[in-house]
Coordinates of C-alpha atoms and ligand atoms in Angstrom, one line a residue:
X12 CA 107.0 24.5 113.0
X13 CA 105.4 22.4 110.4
X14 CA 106.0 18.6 109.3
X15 CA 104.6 17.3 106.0
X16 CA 103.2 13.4 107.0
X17 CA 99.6 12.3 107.3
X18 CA 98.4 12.1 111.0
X19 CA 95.7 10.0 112.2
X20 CA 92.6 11.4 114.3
X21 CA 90.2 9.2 114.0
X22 CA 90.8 8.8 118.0
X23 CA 89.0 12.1 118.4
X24 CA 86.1 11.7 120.0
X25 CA 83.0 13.6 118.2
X26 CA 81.9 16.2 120.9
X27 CA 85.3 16.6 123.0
X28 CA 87.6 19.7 123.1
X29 CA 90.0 18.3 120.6
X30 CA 86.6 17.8 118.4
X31 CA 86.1 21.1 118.6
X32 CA 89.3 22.6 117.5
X33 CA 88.4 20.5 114.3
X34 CA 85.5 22.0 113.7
X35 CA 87.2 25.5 113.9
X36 CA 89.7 24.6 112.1
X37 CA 87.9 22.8 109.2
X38 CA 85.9 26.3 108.7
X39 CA 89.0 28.5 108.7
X40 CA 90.4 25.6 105.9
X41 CA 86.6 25.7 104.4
X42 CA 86.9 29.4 104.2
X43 CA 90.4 29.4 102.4
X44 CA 88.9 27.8 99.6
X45 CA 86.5 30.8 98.8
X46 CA 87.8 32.7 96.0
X47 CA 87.8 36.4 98.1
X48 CA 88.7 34.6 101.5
X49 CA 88.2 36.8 104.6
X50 CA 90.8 35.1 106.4
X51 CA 92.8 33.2 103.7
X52 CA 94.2 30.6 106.1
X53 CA 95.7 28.3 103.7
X54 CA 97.9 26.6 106.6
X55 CA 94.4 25.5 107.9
X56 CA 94.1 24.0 104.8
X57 CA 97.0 22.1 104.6
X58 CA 96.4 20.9 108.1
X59 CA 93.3 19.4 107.6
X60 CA 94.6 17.0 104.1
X61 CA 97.3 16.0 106.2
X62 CA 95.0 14.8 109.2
X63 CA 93.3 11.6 109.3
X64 CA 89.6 12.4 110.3
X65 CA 86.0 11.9 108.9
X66 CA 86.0 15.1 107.3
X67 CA 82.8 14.5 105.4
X68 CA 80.8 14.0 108.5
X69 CA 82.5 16.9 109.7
X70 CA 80.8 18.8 106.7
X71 CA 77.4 17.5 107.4
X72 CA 77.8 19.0 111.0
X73 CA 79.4 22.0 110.4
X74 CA 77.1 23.2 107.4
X75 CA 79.7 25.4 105.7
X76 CA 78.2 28.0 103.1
X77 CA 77.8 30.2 106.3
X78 CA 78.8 28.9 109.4
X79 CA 82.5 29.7 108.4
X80 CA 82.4 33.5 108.7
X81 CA 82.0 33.9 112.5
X82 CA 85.1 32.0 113.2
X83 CA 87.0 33.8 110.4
X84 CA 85.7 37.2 110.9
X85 CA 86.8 36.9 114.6
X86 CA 90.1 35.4 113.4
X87 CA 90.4 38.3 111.4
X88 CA 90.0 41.0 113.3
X89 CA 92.6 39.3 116.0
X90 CA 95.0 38.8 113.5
X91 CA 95.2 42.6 112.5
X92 CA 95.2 43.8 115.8
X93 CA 98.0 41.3 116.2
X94 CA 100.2 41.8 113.5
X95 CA 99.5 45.3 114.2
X96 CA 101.4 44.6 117.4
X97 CA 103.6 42.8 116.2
X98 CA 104.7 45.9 113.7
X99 CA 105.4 47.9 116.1
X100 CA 107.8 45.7 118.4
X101 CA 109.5 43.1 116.4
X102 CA 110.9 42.1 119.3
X103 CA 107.6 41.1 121.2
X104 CA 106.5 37.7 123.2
X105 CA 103.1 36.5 122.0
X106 CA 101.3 34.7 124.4
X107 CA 98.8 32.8 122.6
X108 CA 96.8 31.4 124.9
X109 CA 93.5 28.5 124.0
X110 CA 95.3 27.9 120.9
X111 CA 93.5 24.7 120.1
X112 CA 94.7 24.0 116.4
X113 CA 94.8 27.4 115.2
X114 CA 97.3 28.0 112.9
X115 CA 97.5 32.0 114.0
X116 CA 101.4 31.7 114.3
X117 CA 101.8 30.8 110.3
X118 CA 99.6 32.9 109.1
X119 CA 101.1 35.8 111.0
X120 CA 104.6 34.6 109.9
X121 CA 106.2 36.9 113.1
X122 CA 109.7 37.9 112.4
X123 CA 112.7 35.4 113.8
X124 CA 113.4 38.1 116.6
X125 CA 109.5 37.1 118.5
X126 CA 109.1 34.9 120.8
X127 CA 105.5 32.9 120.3
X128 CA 103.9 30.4 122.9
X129 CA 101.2 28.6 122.0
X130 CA 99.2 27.6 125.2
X131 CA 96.0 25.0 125.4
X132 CA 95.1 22.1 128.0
X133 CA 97.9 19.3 128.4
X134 CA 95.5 17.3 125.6
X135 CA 95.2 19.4 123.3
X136 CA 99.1 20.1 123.1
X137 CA 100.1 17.1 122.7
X138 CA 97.6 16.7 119.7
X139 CA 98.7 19.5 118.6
X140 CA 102.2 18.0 118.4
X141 CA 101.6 15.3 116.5
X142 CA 100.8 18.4 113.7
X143 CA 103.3 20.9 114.6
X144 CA 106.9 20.8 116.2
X145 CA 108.8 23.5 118.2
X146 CA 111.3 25.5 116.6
X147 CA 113.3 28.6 117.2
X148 CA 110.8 30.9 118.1
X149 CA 108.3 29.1 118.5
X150 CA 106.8 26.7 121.5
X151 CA 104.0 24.8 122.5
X152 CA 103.4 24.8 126.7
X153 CA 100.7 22.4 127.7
X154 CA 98.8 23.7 130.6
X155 CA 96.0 25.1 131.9
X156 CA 96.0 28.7 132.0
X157 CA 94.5 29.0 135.7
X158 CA 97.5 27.4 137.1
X159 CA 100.4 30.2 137.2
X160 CA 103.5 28.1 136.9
X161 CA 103.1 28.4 132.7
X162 CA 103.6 31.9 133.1
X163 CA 107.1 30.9 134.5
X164 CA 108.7 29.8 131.6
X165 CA 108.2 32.5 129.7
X166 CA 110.6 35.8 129.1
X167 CA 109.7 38.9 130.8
X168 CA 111.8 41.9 129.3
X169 CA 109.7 42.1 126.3
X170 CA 106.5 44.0 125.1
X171 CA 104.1 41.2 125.5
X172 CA 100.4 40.2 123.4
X173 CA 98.1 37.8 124.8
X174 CA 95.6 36.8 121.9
X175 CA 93.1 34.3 123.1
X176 CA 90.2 33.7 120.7
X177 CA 87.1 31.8 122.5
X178 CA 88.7 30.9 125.6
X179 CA 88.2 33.5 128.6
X180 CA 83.9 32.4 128.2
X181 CA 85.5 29.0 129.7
X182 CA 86.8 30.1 132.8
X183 CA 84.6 31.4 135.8
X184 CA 85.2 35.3 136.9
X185 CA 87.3 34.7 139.2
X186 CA 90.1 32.0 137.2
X187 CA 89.5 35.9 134.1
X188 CA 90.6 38.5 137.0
X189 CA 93.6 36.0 137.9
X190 CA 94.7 35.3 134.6
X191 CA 94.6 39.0 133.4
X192 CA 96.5 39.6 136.8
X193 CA 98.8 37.6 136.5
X194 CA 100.0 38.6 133.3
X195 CA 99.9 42.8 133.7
X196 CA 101.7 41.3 136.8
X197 CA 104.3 40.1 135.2
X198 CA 105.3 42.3 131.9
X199 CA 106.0 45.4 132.1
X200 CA 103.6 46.7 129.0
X201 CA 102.1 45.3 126.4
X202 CA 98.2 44.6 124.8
X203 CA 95.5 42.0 125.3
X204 CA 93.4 40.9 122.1
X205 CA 90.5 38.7 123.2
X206 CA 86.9 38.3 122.8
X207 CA 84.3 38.0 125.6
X208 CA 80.1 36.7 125.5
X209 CA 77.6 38.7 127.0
X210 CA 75.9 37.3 130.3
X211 CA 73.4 35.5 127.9
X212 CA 76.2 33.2 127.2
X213 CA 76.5 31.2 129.9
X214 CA 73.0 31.6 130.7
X215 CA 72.0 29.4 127.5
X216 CA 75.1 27.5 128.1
X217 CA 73.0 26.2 131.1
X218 CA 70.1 25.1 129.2
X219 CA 71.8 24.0 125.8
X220 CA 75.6 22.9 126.7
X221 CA 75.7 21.6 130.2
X222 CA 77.1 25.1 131.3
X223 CA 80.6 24.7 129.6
X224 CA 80.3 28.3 128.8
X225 CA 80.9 29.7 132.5
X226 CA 81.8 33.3 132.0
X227 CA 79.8 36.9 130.8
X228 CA 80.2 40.3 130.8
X229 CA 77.8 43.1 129.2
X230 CA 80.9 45.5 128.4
X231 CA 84.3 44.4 128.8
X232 CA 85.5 48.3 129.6
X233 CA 84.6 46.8 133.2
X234 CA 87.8 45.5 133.3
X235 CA 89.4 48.6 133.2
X236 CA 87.8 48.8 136.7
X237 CA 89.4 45.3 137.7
X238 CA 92.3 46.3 136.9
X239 CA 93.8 49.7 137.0
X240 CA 96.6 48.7 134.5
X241 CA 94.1 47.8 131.4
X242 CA 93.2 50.5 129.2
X243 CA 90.4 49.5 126.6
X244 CA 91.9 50.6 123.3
X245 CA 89.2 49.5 120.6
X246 CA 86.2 47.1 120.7
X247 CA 84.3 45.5 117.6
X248 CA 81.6 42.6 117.2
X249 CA 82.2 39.6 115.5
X250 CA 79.9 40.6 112.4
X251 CA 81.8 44.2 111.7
X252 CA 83.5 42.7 108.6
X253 CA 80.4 41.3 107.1
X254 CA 80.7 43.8 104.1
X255 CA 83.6 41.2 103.1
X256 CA 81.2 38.0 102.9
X257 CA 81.0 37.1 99.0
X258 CA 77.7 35.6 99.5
X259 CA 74.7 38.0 99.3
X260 CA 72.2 36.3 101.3
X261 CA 74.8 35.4 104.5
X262 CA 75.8 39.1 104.5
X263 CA 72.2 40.4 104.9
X264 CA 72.3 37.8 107.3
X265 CA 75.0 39.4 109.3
X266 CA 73.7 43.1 108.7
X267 CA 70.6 42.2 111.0
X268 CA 72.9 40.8 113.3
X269 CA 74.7 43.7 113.0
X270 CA 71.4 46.0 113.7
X271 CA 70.5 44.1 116.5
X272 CA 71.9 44.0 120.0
X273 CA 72.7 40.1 119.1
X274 CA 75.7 41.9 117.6
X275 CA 76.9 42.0 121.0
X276 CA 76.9 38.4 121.6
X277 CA 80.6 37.6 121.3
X278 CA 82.7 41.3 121.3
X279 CA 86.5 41.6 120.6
X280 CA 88.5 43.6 122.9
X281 CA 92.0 45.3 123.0
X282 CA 93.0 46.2 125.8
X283 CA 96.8 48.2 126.6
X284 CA 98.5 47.8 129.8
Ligands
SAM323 C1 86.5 27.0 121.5 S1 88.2 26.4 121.5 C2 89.0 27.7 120.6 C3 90.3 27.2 120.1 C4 91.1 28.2 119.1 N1 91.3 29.4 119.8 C5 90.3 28.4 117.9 O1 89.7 29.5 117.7 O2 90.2 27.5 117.1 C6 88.6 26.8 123.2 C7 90.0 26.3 123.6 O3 90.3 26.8 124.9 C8 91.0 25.8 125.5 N2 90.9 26.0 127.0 C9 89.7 26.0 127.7 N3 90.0 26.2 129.0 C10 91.3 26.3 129.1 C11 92.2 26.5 130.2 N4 91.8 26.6 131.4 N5 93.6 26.5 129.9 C12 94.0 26.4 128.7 N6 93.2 26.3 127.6 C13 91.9 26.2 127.8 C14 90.4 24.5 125.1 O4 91.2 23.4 125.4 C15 90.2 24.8 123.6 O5 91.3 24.4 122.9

């Protein structure tokens, strides 16, 4: 999956989607540098000296020191419940959907015998592939996940995970119901690992960010109601693994997030089906 020679992305525009994946994945690579890492995501790391980009204006934006820890706590959390998966069928098709540049696949290291798709917008894929390469295993589909026809390439006879981390808050209601649809559709069992905002979301999305954050839900056992298929397994906020932050003053920071009912901002959810 990997290469080893410099890219150049200097092309990316400060503010886009791509953008975005940068920032994410210069906190995970910020956060890999800490000497009792929550997340540990060296291959972030190694992504970002091979790419070409203003990193030190990327600094200055991102303020790392404590912005890193929401993205690598939520990481986290998805990551055990996906290796967790992954443990118990060896055999399993990961559908990883929104995968901007996340390097979720490498630092899970699944066994030869999975199947893992990495999904994101046309755009995004084919940056990513200037980074990253197909291999046995292991493919890159560039699509959007409302339109159906991705789900056609993909093998059916297997216990399936979708992991999607900050992506269903960008589609409306009604693009979430189809997409969960389609895939409990589709495989015959299998688990969801995702996290959701609460309505607030994209109600300051309105105000602060043009509305790109389009979709809210106050407790995401509703689904279960959606769709007779989904069983909530386990839920947990972003902040749970707070104890974990090394610094002293951004963990008291996250326990009064944590006491709060901001701590229900941005929940993960695992769903079986
Ligand atoms: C906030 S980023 C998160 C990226 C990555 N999961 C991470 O944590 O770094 C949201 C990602 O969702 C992708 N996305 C948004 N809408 C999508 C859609 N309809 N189909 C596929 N990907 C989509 C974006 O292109 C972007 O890469």
């Amino acid at each position: 999956m990997t290469m080893t020679d410099k890219v150049d992305f200097s092309g990316v525009a400060w503010g886009s989607v791509e953008w975005t994946n940068l920032c994410t994945l210069y906190l995970r690579a910020y956060e890999s540098g800490s000497p009792a890492p929550i997340l540990g995501d060296t291959a972030a790391a190694e992504a970002v000296d091979r790419i070409d980009y203003d990193w030190a204006r990327m600094r200055r934006a991102m303020r790392p020191g404590s912005n890193q820890y929401l993205v690598t706590m939520r990481a986290k959390q998805l990551d055990d419940w996906s290796a967790g998966f992954l443990r118990r069928h060896p055999d399993a098709t990961v559908l990883h959907l929104g995968c901007g540049m996340d390097t979720r696949a490498l630092r899970l290291a699944p066994p030869k015998t999975v199947q893992w798709f990495d999904v994101d917008q046309p755009d995004v894929i084919a940056l990513r592939r200037r980074l990253y390469e197909d291999r046995d295993g292991y493919r890159m589909i560039g699509s959007t996940v409302t339109d159906e026809a991705w789900l056609d390439q993909l093998p059916t006879d297997r216990p399936t995970l979708m992991v999607a981390e900050g992506l269903v808050m960008y589609l409306t209601e009604p693009q979430v119901r189809a997409l969960l649809r389609g895939i409990t559709d589709r495989f015959g069992s299998g688990e969801l690992a995702f996290d959701t905002v609460s309505p607030m979301g994209p109600r300051l999305s309105k105000i602060f960010t043009k509305g790109i954050i389009k979709w809210g839900i106050r407790d995401a056992r509703e689904l279960e109601r959606w769709n007779p298929r989904l069983r909530l397994l386990e839920q947990s906020f972003v902040g749970a693994l707070c104890e974990r932050i090394p610094s002293a003053p951004v963990r008291l920071l996250w326990r009064v997030v944590n006491a709060t009912p901001m701590r229900n901002y941005d929940v993960l959810n695992r769903f079986a089906f």
